[in-house]
Short mmCIF file of N, CA and C in Angstrom, two decimals:
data_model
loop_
_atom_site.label_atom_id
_atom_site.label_comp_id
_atom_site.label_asym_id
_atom_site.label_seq_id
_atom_site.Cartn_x
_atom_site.Cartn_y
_atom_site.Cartn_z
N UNK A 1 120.18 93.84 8.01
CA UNK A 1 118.75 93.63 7.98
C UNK A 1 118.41 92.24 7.45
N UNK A 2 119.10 92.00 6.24
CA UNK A 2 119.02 90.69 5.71
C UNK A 2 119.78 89.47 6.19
N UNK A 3 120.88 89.57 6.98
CA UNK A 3 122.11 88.79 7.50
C UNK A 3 121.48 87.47 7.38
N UNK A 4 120.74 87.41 8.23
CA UNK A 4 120.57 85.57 8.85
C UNK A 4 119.93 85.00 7.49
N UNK A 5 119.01 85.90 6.36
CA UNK A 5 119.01 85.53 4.95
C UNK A 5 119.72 85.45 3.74
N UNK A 6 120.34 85.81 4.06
CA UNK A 6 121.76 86.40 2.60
C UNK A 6 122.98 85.29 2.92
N UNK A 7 123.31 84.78 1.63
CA UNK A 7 124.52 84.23 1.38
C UNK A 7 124.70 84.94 -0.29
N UNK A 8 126.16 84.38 -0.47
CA UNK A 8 126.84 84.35 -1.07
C UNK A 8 127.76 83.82 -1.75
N UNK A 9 127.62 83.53 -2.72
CA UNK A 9 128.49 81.95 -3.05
C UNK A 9 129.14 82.81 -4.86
N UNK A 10 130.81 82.06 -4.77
CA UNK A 10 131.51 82.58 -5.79
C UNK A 10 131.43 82.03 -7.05
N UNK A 11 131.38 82.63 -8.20
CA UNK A 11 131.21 81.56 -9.16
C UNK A 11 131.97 80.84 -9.83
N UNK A 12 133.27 81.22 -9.17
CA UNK A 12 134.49 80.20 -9.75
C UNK A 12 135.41 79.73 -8.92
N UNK A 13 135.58 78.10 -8.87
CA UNK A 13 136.92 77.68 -7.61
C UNK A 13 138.10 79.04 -7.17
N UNK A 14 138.45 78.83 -5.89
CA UNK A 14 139.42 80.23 -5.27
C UNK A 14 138.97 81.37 -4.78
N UNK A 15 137.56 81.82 -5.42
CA UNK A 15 137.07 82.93 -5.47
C UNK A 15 137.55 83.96 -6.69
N UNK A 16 138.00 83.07 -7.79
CA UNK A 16 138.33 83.73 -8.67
C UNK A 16 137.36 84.97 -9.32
N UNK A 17 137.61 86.26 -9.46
CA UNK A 17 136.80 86.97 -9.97
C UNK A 17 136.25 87.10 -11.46
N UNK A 18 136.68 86.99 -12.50
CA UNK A 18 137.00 86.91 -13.71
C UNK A 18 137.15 85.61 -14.54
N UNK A 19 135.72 84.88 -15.75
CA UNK A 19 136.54 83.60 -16.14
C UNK A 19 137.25 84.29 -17.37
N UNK A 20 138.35 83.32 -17.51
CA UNK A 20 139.33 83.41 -18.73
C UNK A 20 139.14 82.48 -20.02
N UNK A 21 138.51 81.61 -19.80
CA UNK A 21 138.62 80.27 -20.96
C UNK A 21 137.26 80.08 -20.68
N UNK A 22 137.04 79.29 -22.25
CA UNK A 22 135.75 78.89 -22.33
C UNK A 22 135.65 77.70 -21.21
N UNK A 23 136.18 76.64 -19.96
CA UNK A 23 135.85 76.16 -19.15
C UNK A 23 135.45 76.90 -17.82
N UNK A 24 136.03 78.34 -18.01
CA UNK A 24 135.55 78.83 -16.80
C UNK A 24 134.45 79.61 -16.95
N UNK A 25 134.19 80.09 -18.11
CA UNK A 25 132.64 80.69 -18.48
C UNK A 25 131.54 79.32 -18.36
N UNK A 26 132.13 78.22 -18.85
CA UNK A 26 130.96 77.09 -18.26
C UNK A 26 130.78 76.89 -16.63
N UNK A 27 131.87 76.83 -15.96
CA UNK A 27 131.58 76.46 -14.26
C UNK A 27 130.83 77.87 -13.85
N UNK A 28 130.87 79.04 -14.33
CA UNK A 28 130.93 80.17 -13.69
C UNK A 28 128.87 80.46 -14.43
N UNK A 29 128.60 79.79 -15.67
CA UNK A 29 127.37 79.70 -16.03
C UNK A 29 126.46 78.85 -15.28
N UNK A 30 127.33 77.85 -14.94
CA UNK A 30 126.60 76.32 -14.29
C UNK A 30 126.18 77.01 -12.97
N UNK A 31 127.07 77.74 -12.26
CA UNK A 31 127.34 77.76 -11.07
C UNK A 31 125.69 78.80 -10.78
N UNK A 32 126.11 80.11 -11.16
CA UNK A 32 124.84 80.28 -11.89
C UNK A 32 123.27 79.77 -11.76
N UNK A 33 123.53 79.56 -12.89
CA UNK A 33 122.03 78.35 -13.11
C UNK A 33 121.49 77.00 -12.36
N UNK A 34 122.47 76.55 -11.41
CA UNK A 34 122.59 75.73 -10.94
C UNK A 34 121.31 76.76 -9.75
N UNK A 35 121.97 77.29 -8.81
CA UNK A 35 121.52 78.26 -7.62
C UNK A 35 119.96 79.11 -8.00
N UNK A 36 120.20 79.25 -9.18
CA UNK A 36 118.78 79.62 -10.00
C UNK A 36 117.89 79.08 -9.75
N UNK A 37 118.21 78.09 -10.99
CA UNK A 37 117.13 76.48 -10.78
C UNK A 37 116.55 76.33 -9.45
N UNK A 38 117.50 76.14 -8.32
CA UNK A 38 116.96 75.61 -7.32
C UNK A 38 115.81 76.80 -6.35
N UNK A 39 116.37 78.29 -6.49
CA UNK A 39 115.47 79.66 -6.25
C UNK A 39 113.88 79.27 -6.88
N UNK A 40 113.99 78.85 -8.56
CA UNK A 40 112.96 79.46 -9.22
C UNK A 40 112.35 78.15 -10.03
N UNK A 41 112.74 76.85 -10.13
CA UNK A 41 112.46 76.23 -10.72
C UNK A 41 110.80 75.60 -11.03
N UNK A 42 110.67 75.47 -12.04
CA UNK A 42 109.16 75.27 -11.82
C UNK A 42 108.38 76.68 -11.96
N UNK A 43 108.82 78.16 -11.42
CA UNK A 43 108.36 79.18 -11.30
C UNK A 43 108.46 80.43 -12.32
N UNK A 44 107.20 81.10 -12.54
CA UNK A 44 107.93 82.67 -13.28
C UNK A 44 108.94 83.10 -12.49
N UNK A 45 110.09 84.11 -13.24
CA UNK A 45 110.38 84.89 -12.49
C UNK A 45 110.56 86.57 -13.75
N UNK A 46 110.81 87.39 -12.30
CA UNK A 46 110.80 88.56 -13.07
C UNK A 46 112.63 88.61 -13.42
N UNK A 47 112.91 89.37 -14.61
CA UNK A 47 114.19 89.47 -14.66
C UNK A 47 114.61 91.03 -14.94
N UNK A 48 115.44 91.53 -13.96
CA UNK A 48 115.43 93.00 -13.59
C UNK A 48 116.64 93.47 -13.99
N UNK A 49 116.75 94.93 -14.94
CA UNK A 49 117.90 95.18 -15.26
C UNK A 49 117.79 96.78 -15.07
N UNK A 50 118.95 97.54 -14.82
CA UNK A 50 118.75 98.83 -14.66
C UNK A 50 120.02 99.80 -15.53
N UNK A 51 119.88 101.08 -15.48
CA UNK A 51 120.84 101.96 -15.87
C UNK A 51 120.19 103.25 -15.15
N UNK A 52 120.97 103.99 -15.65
CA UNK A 52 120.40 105.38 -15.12
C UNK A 52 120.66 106.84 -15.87
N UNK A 53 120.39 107.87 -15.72
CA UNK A 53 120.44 109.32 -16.40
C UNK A 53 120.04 110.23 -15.16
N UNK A 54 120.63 110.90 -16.30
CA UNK A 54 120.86 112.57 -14.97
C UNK A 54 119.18 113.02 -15.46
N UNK A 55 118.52 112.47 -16.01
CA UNK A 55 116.73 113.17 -16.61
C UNK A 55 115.92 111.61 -16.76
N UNK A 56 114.48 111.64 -15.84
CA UNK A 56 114.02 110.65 -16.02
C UNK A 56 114.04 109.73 -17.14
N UNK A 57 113.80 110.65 -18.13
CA UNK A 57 113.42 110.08 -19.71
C UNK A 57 114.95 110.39 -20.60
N UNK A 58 115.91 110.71 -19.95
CA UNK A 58 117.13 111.04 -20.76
C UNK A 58 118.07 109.65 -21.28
N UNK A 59 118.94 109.68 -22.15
CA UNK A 59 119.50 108.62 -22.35
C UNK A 59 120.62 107.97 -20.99
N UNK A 60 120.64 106.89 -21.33
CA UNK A 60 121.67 106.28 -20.15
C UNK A 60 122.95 106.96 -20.08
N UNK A 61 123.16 107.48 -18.30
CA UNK A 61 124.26 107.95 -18.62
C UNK A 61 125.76 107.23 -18.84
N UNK A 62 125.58 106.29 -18.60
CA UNK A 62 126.45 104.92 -19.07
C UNK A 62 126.46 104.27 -20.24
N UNK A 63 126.68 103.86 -21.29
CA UNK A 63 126.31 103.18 -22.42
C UNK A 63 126.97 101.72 -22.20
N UNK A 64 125.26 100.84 -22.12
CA UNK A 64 125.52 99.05 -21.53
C UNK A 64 125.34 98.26 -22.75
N UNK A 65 125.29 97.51 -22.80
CA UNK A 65 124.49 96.48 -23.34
C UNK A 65 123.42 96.14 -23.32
N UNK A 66 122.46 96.71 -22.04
CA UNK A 66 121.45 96.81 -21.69
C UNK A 66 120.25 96.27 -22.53
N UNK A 67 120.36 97.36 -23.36
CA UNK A 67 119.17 96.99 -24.39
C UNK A 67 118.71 95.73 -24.96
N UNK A 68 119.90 95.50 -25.45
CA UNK A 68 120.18 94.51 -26.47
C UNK A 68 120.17 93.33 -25.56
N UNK A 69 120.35 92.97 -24.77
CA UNK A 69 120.48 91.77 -23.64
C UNK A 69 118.74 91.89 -22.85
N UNK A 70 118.77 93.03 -22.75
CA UNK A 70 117.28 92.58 -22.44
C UNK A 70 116.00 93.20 -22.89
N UNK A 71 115.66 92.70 -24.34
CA UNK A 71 114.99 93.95 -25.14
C UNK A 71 113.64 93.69 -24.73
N UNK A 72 113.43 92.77 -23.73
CA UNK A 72 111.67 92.54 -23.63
C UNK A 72 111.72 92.82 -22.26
N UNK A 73 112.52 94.00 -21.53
CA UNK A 73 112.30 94.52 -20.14
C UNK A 73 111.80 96.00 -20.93
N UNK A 74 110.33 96.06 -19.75
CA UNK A 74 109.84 97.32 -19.97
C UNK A 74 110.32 98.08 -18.63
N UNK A 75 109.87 99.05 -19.15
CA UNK A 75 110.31 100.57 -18.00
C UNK A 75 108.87 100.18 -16.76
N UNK A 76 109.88 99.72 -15.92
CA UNK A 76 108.89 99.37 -14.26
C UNK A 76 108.78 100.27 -13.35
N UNK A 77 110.51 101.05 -13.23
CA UNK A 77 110.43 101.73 -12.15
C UNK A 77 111.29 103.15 -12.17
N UNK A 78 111.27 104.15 -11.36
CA UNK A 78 112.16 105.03 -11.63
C UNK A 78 112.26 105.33 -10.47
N UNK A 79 113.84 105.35 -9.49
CA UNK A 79 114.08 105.87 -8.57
C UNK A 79 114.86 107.13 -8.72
N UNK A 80 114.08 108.46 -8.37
CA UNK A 80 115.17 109.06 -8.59
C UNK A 80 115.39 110.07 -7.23
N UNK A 81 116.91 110.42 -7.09
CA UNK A 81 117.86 111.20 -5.97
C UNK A 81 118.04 112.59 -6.78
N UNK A 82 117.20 113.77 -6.07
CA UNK A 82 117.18 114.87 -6.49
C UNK A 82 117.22 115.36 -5.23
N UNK A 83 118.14 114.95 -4.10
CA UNK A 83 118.78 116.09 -2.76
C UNK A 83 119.73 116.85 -2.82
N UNK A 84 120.43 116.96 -4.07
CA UNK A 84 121.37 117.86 -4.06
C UNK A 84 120.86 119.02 -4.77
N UNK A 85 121.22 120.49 -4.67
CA UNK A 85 120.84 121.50 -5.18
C UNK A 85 121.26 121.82 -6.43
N UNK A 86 122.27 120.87 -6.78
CA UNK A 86 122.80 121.13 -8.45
C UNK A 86 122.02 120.07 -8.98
N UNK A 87 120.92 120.73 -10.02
CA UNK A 87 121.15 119.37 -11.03
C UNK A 87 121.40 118.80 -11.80
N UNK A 88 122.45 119.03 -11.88
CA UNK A 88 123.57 118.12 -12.43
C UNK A 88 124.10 116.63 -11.92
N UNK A 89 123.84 117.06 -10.49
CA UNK A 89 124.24 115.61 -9.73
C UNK A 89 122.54 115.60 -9.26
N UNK A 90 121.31 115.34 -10.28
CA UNK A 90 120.51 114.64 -9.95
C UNK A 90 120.68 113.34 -10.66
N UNK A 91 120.43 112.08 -10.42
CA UNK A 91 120.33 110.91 -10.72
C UNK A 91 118.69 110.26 -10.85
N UNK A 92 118.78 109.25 -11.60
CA UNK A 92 117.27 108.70 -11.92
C UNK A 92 117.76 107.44 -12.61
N UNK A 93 117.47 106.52 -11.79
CA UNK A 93 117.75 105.16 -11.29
C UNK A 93 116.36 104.61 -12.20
N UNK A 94 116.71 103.68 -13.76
CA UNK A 94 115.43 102.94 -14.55
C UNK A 94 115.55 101.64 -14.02
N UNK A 95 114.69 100.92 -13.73
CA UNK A 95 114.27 99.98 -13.64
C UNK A 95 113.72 99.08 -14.77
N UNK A 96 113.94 98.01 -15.44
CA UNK A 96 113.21 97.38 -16.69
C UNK A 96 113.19 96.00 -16.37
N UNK A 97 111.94 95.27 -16.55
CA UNK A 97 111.85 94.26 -16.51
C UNK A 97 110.40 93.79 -16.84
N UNK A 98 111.08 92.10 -17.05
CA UNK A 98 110.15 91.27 -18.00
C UNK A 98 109.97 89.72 -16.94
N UNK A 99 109.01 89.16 -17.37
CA UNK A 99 108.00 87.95 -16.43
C UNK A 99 108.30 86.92 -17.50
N UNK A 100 109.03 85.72 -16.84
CA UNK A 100 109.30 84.51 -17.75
C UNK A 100 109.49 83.51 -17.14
N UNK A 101 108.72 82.46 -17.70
CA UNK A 101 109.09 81.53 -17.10
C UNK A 101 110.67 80.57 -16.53
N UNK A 102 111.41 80.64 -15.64
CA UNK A 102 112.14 80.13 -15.53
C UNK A 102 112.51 78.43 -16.19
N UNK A 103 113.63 78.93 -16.61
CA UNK A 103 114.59 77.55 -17.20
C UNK A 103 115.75 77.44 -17.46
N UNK A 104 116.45 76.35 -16.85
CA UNK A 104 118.28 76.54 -17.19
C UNK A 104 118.94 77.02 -18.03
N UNK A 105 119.00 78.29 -18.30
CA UNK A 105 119.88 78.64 -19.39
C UNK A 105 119.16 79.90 -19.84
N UNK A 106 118.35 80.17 -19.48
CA UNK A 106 117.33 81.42 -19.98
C UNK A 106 117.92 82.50 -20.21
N UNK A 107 119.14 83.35 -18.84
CA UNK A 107 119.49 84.57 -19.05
C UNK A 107 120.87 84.03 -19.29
N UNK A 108 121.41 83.47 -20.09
CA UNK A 108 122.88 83.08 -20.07
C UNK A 108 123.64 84.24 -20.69
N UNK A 109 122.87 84.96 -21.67
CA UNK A 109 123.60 86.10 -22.04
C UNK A 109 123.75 87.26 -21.33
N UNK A 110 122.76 87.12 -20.41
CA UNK A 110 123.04 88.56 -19.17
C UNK A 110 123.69 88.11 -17.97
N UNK A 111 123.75 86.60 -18.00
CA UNK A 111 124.56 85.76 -16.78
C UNK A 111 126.18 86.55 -17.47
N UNK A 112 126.26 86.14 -18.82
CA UNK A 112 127.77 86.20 -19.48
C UNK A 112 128.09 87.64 -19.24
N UNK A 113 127.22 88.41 -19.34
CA UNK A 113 128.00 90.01 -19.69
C UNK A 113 128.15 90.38 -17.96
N UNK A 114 127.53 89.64 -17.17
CA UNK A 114 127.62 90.11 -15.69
C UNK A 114 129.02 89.53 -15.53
N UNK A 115 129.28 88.66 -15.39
CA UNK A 115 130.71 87.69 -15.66
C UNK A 115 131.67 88.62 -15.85
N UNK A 116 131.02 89.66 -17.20
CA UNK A 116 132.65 90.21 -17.41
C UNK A 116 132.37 91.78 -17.32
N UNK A 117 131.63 91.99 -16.56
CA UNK A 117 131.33 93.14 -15.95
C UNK A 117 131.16 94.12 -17.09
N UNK A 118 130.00 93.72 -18.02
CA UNK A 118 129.44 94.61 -19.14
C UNK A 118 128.68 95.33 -18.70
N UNK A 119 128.02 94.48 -17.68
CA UNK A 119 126.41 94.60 -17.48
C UNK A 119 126.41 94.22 -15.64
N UNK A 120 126.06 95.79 -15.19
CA UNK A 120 125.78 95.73 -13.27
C UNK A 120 124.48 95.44 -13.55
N UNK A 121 124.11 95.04 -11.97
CA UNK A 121 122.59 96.06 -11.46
C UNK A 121 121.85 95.33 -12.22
N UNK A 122 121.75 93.66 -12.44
CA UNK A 122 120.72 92.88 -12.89
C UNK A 122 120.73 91.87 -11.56
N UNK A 123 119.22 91.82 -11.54
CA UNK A 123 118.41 90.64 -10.50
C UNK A 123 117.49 90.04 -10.57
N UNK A 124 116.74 88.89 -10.20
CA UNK A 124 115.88 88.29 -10.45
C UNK A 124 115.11 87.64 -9.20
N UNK A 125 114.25 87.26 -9.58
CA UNK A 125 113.16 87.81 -7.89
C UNK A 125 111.93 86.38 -8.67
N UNK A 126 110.98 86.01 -7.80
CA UNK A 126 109.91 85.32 -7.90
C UNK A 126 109.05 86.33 -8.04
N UNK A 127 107.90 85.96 -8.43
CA UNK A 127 106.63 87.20 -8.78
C UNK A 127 106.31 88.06 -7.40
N UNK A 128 106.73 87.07 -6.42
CA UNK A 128 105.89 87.51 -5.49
C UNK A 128 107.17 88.73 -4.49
N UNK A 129 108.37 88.32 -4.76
CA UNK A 129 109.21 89.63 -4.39
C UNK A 129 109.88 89.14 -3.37
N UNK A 130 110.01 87.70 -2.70
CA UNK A 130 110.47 87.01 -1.65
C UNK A 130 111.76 86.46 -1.75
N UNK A 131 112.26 86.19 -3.05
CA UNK A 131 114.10 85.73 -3.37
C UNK A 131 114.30 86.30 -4.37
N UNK A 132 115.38 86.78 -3.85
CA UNK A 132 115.89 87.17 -4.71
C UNK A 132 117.26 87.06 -5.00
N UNK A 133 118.37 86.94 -6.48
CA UNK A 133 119.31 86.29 -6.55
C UNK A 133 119.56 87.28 -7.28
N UNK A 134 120.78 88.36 -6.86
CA UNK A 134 121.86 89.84 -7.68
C UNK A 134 122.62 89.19 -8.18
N UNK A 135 123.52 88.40 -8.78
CA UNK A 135 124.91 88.19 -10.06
C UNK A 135 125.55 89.19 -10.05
N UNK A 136 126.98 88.95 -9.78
CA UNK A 136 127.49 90.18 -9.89
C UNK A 136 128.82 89.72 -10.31
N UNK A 137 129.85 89.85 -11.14
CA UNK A 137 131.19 89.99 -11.60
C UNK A 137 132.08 88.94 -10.24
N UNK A 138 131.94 88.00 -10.17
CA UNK A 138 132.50 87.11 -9.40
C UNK A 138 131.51 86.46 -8.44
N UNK A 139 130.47 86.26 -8.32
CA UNK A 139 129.86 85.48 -7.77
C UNK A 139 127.87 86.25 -7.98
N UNK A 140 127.52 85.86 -6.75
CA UNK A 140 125.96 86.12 -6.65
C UNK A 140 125.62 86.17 -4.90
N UNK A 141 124.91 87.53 -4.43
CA UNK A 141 123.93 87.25 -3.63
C UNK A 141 122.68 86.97 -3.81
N UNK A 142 122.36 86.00 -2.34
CA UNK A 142 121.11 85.56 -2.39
C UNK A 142 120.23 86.17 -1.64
N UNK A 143 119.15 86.20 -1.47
CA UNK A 143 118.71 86.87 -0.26
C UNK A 143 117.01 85.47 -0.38
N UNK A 144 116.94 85.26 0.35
CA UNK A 144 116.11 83.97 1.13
C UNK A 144 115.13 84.22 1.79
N UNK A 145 113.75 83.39 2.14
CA UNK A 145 112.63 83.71 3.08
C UNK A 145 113.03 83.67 4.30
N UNK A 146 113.67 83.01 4.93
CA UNK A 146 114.05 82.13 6.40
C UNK A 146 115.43 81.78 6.62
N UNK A 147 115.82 81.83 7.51
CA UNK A 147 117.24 81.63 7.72
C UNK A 147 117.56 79.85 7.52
N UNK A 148 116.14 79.40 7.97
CA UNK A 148 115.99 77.96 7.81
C UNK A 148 116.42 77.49 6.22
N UNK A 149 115.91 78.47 4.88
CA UNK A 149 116.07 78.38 4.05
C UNK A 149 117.41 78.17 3.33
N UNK A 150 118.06 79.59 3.80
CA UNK A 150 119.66 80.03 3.68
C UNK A 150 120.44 78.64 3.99
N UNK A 151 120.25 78.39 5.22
CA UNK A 151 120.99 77.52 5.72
C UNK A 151 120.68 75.78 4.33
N UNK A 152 119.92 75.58 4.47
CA UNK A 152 119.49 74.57 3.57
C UNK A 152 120.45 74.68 2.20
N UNK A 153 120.32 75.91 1.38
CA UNK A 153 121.14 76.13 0.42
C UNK A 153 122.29 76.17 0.20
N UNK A 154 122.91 77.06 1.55
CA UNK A 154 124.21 76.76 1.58
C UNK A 154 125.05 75.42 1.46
N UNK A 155 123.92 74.60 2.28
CA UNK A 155 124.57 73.13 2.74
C UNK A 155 124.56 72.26 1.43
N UNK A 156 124.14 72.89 0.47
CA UNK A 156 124.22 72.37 -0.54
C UNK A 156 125.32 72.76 -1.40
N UNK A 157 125.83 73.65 -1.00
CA UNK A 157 127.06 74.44 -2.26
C UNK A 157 127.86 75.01 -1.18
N UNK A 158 128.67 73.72 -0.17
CA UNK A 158 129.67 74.43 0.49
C UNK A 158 131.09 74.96 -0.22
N UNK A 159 130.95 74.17 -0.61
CA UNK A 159 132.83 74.57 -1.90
C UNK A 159 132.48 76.13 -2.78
N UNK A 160 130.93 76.23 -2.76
CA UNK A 160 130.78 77.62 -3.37
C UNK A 160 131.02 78.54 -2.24
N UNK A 161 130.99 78.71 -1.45
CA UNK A 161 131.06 79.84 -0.32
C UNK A 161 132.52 80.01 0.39
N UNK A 162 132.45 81.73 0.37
CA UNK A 162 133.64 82.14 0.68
C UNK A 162 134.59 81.38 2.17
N UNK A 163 135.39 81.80 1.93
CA UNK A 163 136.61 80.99 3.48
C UNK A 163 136.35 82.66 4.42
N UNK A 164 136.10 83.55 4.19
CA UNK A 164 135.92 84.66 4.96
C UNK A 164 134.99 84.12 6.02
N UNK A 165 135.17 84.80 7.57
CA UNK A 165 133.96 84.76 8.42
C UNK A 165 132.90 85.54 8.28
N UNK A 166 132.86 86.06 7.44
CA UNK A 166 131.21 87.03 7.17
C UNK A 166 130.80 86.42 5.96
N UNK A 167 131.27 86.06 4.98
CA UNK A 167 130.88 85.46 3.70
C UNK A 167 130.87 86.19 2.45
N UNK A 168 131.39 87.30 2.75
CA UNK A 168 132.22 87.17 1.93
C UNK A 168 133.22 87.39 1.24
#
């Protein structure tokens, strides 16, 4: 649906998944913030973090970091999957998030815990809901207005993008 908008770019030379040393937590921050900046600069953005429970209002059934990394995300949204007849396997998908002005370095601590896979299921979006940029434990999708766009960005961070023919 998104194809001709979506890239993907890794956040460390090789496609390494994992940094090890404090130089690869810097390329893998830069890399990051770099792709940010250029999404949101100048702009609010919202910064989106989630967990989930088997009960809307129940505790996470995961225990993240969550909180503590993003204590000024309020409760936005709740998706919840109640098609199965046990509920036990109902799920309820929180949504939390907070409106800030963008600047280099802003989420570096939820950039870091994504890095080392503390912390899934964080994204960040413009107010208006048109880019959006997922981080995820070895790199980041993008998702773009225009393919015109995509393309523009990429051409800017070819050494970031995968050697795969789909990308990634």
């Amino acid at each position: 649906m998104y194809a001709d908008r979506w890239v993907r770019f890794h956040s460390l030379p090789g496609s390494k998944r994992y940094p090890q040393s404090r130089d690869e937590y810097a390329i893998a921050l830069n890399r990051y913030n770099t792709i940010l900046g250029e999404l949101f600069a100048g702009t609010d953005v919202f910064v989106v973090t989630m967990d989930w429970s088997t009960t809307p209002t129940g505790p996470a059934g995961y225990p993240t970091p969550r909180p503590a990394l993003h204590p000024d995300g309020i409760r936005w949204w709740i998706e919840s999957d109640e098609h199965d007849p046990d509920p036990e396997f109902h799920t309820h998908t929180r949504l939390y998030a907070d409106r800030r002005p963008w600047e280099h370095g802003c989420v570096d601590d939820l950039l870091r815990a994504v890095a080392d896979e503390a912390l899934v299921e964080v994204f960040f979006t413009d107010t208006e809901l048109r880019r959006i940029h997922h981080p995820y434990d070895g790199g980041a999708d993008v998702i773009l207005t225009t393919p015109e766009e995509r393309h523009r960005l990429r051409a800017l961070h070819p050494e970031w993008l995968s050697s795969h023919p789909t990308g990634l």
